[in-house]
Coordinates of C-alpha atoms and ligand atoms in Angstrom, one line a residue:
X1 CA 177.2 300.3 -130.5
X2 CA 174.4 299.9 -132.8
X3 CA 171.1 298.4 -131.9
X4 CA 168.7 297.2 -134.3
X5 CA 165.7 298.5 -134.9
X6 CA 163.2 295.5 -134.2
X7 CA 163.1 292.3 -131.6
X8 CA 161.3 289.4 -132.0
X9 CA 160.1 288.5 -128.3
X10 CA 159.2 284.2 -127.7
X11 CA 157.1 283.9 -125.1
X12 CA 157.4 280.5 -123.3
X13 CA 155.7 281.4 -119.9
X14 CA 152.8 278.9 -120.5
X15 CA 155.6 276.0 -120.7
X16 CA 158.9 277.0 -119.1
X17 CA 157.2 279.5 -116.6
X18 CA 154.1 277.1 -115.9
X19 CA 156.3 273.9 -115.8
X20 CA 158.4 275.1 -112.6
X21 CA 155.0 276.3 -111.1
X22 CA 153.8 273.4 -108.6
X23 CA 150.6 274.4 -107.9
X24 CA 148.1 272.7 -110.8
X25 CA 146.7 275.0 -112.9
X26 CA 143.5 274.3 -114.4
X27 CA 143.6 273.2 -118.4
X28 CA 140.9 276.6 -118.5
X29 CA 143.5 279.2 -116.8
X30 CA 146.2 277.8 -119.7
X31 CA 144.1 278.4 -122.4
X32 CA 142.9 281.8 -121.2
X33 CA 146.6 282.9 -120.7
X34 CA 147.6 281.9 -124.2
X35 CA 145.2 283.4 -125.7
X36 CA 145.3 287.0 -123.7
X37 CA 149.0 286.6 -124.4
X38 CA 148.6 286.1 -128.5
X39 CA 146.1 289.4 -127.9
X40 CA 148.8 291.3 -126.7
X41 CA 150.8 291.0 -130.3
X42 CA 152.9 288.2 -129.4
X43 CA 153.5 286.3 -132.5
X44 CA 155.6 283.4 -130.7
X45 CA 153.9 281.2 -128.0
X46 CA 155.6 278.7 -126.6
X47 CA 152.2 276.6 -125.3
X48 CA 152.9 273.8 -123.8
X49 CA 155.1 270.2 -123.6
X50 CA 155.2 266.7 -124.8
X51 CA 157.6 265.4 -122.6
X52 CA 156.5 262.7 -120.0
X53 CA 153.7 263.5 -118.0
X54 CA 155.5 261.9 -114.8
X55 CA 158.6 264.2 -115.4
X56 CA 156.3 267.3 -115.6
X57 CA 152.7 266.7 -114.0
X58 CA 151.8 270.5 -114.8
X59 CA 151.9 270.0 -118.2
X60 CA 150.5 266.7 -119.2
X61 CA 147.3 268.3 -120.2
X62 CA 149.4 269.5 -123.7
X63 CA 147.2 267.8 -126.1
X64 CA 144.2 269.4 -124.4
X65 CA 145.9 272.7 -124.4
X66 CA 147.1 272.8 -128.1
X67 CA 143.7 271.8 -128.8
X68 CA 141.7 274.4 -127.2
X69 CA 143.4 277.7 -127.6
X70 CA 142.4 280.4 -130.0
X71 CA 144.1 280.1 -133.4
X72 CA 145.4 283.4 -135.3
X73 CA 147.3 282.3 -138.7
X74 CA 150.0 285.1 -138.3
X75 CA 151.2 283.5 -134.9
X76 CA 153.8 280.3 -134.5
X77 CA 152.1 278.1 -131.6
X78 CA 155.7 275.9 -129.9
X79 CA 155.1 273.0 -128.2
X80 CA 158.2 271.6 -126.8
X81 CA 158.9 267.6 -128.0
X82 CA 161.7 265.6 -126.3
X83 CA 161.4 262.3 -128.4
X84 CA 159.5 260.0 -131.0
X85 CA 156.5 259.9 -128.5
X86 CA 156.4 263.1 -127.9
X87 CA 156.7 264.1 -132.0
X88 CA 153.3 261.5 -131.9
X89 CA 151.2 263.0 -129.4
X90 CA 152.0 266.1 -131.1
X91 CA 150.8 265.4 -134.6
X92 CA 147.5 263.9 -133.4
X93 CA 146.4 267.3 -132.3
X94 CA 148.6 270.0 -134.3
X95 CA 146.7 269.3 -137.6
X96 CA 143.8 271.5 -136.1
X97 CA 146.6 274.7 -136.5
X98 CA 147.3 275.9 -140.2
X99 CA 150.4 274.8 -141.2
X100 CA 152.4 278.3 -141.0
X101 CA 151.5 278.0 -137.3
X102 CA 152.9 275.1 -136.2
X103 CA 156.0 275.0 -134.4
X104 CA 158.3 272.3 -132.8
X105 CA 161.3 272.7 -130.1
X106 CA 163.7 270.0 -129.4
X107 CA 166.3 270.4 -126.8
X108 CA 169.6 269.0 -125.4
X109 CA 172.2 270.7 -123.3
X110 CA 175.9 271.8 -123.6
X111 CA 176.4 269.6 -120.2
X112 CA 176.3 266.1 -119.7
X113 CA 175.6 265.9 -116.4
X114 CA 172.4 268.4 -117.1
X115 CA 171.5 266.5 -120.0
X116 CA 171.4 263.0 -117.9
X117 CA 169.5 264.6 -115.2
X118 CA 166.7 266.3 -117.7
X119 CA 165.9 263.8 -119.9
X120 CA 167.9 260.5 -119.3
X121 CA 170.0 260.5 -121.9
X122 CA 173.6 261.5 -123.0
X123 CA 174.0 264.8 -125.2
X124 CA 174.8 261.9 -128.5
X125 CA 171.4 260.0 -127.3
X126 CA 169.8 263.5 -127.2
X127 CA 170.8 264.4 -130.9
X128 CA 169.9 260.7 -132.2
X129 CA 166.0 261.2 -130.7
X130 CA 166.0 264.6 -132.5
X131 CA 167.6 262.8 -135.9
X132 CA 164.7 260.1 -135.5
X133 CA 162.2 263.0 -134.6
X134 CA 163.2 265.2 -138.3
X135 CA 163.1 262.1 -140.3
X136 CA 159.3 261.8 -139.4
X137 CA 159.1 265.6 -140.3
X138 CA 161.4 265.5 -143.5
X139 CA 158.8 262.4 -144.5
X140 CA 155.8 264.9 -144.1
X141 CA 154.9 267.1 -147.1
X142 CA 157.1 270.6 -146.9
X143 CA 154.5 273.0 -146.5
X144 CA 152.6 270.7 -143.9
X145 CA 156.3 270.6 -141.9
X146 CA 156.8 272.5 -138.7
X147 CA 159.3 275.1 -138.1
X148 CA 161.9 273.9 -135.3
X149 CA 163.9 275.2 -133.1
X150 CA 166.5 273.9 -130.9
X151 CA 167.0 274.6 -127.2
X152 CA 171.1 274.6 -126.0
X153 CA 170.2 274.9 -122.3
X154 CA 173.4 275.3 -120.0
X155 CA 174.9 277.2 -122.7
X156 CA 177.2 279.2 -120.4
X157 CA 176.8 277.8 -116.9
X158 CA 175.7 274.1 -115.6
X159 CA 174.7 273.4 -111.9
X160 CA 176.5 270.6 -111.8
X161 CA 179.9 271.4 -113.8
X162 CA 180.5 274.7 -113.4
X163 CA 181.2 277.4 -116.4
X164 CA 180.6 276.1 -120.0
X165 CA 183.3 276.6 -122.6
X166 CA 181.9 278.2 -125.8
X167 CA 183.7 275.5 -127.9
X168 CA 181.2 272.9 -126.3
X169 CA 177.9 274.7 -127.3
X170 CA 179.4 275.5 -130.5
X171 CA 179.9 271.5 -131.4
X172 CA 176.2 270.7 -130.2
X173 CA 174.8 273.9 -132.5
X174 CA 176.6 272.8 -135.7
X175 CA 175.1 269.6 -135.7
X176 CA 171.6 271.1 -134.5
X177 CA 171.9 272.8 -138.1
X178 CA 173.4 270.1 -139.6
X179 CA 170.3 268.0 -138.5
X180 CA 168.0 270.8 -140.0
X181 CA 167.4 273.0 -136.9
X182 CA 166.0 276.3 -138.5
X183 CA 166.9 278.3 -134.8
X184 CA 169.2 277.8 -131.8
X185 CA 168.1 278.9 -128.5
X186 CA 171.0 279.3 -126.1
X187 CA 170.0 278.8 -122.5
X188 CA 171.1 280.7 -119.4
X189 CA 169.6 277.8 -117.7
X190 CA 169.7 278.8 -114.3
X191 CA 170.0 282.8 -115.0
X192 CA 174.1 282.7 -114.1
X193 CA 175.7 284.4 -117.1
X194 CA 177.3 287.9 -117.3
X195 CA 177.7 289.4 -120.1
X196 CA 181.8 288.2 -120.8
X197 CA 180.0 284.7 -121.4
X198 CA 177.3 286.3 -123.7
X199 CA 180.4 288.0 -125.7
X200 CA 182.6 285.0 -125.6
X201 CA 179.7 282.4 -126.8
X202 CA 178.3 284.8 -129.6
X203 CA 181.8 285.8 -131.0
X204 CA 182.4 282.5 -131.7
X205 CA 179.4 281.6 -132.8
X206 CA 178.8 284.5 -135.2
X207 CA 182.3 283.9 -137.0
X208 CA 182.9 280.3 -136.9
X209 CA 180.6 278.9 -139.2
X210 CA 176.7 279.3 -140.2
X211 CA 175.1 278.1 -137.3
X212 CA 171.4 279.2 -138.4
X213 CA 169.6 282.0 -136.2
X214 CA 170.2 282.8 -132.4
X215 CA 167.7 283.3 -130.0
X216 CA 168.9 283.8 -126.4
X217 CA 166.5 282.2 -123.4
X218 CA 167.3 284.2 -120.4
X219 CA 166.6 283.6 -116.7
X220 CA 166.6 286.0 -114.3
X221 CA 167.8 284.3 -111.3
X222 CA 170.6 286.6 -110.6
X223 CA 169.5 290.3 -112.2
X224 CA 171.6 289.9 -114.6
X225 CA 169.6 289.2 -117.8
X226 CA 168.4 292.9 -119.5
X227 CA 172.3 293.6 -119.5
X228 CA 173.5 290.1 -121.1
X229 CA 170.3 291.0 -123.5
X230 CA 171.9 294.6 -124.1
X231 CA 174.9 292.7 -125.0
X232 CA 173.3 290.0 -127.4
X233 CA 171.8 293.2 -129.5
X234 CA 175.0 294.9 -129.3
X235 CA 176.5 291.4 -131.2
X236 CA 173.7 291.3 -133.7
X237 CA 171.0 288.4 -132.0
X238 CA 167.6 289.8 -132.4
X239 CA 165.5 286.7 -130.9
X240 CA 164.8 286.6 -127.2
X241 CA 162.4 284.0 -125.0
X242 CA 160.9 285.7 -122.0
X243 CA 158.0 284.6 -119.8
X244 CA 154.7 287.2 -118.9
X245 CA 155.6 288.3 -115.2
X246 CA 158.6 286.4 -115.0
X247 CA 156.4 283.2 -114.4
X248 CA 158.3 280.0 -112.9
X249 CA 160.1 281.3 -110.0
X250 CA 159.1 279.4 -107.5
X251 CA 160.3 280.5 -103.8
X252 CA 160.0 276.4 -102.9
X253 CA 162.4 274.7 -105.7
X254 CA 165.4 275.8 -104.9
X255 CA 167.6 277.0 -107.8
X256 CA 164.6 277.3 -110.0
X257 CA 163.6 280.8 -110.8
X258 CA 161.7 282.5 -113.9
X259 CA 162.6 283.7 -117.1
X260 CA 163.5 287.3 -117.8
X261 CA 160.1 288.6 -117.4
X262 CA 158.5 290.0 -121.3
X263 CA 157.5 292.9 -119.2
X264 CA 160.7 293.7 -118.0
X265 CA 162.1 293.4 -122.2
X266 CA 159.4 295.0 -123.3
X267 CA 159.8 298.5 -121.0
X268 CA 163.7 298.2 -121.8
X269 CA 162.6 298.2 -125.8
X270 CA 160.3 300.8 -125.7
X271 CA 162.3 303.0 -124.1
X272 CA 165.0 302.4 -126.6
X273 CA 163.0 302.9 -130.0
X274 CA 163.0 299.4 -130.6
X275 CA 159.5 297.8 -132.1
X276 CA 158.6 294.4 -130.8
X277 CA 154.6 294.6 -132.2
X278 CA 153.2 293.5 -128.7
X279 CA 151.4 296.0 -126.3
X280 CA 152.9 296.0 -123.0
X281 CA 149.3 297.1 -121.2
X282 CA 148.1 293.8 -122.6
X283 CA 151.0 291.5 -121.5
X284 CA 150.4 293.1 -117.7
X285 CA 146.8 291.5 -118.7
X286 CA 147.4 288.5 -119.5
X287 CA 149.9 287.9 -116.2
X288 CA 146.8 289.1 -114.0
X289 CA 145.1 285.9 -116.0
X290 CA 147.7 283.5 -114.8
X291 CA 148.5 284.7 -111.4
X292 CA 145.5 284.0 -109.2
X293 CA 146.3 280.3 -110.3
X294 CA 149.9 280.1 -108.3
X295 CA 150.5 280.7 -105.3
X296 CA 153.0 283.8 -105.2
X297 CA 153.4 287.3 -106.8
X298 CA 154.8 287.2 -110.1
X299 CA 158.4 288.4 -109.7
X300 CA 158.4 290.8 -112.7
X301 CA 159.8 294.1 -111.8
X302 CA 157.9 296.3 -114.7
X303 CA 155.0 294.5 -113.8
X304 CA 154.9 295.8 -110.1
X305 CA 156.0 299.3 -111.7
X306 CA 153.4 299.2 -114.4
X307 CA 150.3 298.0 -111.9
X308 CA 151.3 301.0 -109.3
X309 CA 152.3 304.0 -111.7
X310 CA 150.6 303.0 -114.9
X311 CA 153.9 302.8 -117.0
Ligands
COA401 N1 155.1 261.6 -123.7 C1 154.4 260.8 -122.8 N2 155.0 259.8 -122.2 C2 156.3 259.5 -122.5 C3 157.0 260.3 -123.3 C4 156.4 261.4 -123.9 N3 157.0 262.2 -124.8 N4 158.3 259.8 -123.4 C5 158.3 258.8 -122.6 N5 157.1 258.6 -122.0 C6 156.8 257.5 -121.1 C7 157.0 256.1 -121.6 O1 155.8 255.7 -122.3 C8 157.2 255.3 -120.4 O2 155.9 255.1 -119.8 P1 155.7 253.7 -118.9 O3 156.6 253.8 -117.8 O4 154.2 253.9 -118.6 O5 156.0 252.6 -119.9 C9 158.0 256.3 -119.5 O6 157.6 257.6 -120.0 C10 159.5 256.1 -119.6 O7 159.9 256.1 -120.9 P2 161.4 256.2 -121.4 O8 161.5 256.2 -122.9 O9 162.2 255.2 -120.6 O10 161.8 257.7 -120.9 P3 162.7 258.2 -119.7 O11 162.0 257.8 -118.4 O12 164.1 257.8 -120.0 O13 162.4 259.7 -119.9 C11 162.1 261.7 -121.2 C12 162.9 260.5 -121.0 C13 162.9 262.6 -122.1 C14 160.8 261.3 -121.8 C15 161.8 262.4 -119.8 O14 163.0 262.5 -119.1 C16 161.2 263.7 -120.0 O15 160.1 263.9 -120.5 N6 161.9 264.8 -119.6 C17 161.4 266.1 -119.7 C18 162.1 267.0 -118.9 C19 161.7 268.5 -119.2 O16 160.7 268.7 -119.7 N7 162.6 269.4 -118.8 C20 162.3 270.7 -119.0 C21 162.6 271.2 -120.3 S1 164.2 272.0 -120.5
ZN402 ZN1 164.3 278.1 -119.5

């Protein structure tokens, strides 16, 4: 087994963790928590969402947000952007970032039935938004262009269909590249996946074909997350999305719970010799910034661990 000897940590707690959240949080408590979070050496924020503000309320401040935070040049600020009017509302308020910090996410899913119930639209309908979204980029000077990344959520299993066969996510990632995704993102939606589906899903897409870099977006739901993480490093993927405290698991939506909490990465990390840049201390911080704004205890086991015993 060999492990590598650094991790590149996404942190998507102010949009994945805060969009599941249902208590409002004020457009001040946002900006605060991105910014203790790009203190803490995180160099990948997710920040915030374009979709439609009636699909999520929580975040329909994003232009606000992306326009207030604190800017450092060395860090990628994502925004997730589900269509043409997203990509719009986007660009009016991006320009204030320099252009090696701009960053766009598009997502689909590997199921249909997810995919209809998320945004509307068929997985094809899905991939033609994203073809009409990276014509307007491909029009835009190169070094003005966003980097992008591409969410697969339901990667391994869907809510409504059951386990996902690898050959399904493997289809939608080809033409992700093909449409000039720089990075996939394979979602463990709703934090179901052992670590046979991680193996399975990564051998094929590590051999078959040049499907761009992998990230793997983790949810917790089941416990199950460090050791399908374990098994991604074990298979070569580098790239994880986690969420300060573990944000976004809400005890009233049922089925809905957080994202393997960065805390909960970062102790496994340290302990294992493997650099990630970003001072755990200051990621305990920044979820003390963001928890007095919803209305339960951050689920985050290191977290509890690191505010009782220091460590
Ligand atoms: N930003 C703001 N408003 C938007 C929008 C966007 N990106 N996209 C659509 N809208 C508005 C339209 O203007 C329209 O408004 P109106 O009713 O006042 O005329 C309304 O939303 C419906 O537009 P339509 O194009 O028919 O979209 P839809 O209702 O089929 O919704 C999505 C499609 C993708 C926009 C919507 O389902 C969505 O935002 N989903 C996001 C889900 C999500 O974030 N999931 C978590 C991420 S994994
Ligand atoms: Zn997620």
């Amino acid at each position: 087994m060999g492990f590598p000897n650094s991790v590149r940590i996404v942190e998507v707690g102010p949009r994945d963790g805060l969009q599941n959240e249902a208590a409002p949080v004020p457009l001040e408590a946002k900006v605060r928590f991105v910014n203790a979070l790009s203190a803490s050496g995180l160099r990948d924020i997710e920040v915030t969402s374009f979709v439609s503000p009636g699909a999520v309320p929580q975040l329909a401040d994003a232009a606000d947000v992306l326009g207030a935070i604190e800017v450092r040049p060395d860090t990628t600020y994502w925004c997730l952007v589900p269509n043409a009017q997203g990509l719009e509302r986007w660009l009016e308020t991006s320009g204030r970032l320099p252009a090696g910090s701009r960053g766009i996410a598009l997502f689909t899913a590997a199921s249909e039935t997810f995919n209809q119930r998320n945004v509307r639209a068929s997985i094809d309908e899905s991939l033609r938004r994203f073809q009409e979204i990276m014509t307007v980029l491909q029009s835009m000077p190169a070094p003005e262009r966003p980097r992008v990344r591409g969410y697969i959520s339901t990667a391994f299993v869907c809510p409504y269909e059951g386990a996902v066969e690898p050959a399904a996510v493997q289809s939608i990632a080809v033409r992700l590249v093909d449409l000039g995704v720089q990075e996939l993102s394979l979602g463990d939606t709703i934090g179901a996946a052992t670590p046979i589906q991680i193996r399975a899903l990564l051998r094929m897409l590590l051999t078959e074909g040049d499907v761009g870099d992998l990230a793997l977006h983790l949810h917790d739901t089941r416990g199950t997350a460090l050791a399908n993480v374990l098994e991604s490093l074990d298979l070569g993927v580098t790239a994880f999305d986690t969420s300060a405290g573990g944000l976004g698991g809400c005890p009233f939506a049922p089925g809905a719970s957080g994202n393997l909490a960065t805390e909960d990465l970062l102790y496994m990390l340290n302990g294992m010799g493997i650099e990630t840049g970003v001072d755990l201390g200051a990621v305990v911080d920044a979820s003390g910034v963001i928890e007095p704004f919803i209305n339960h205890q951050l689920p985050s086991k290191e977290l509890a661990a690191y505010r009782s015993a220091g460590f």
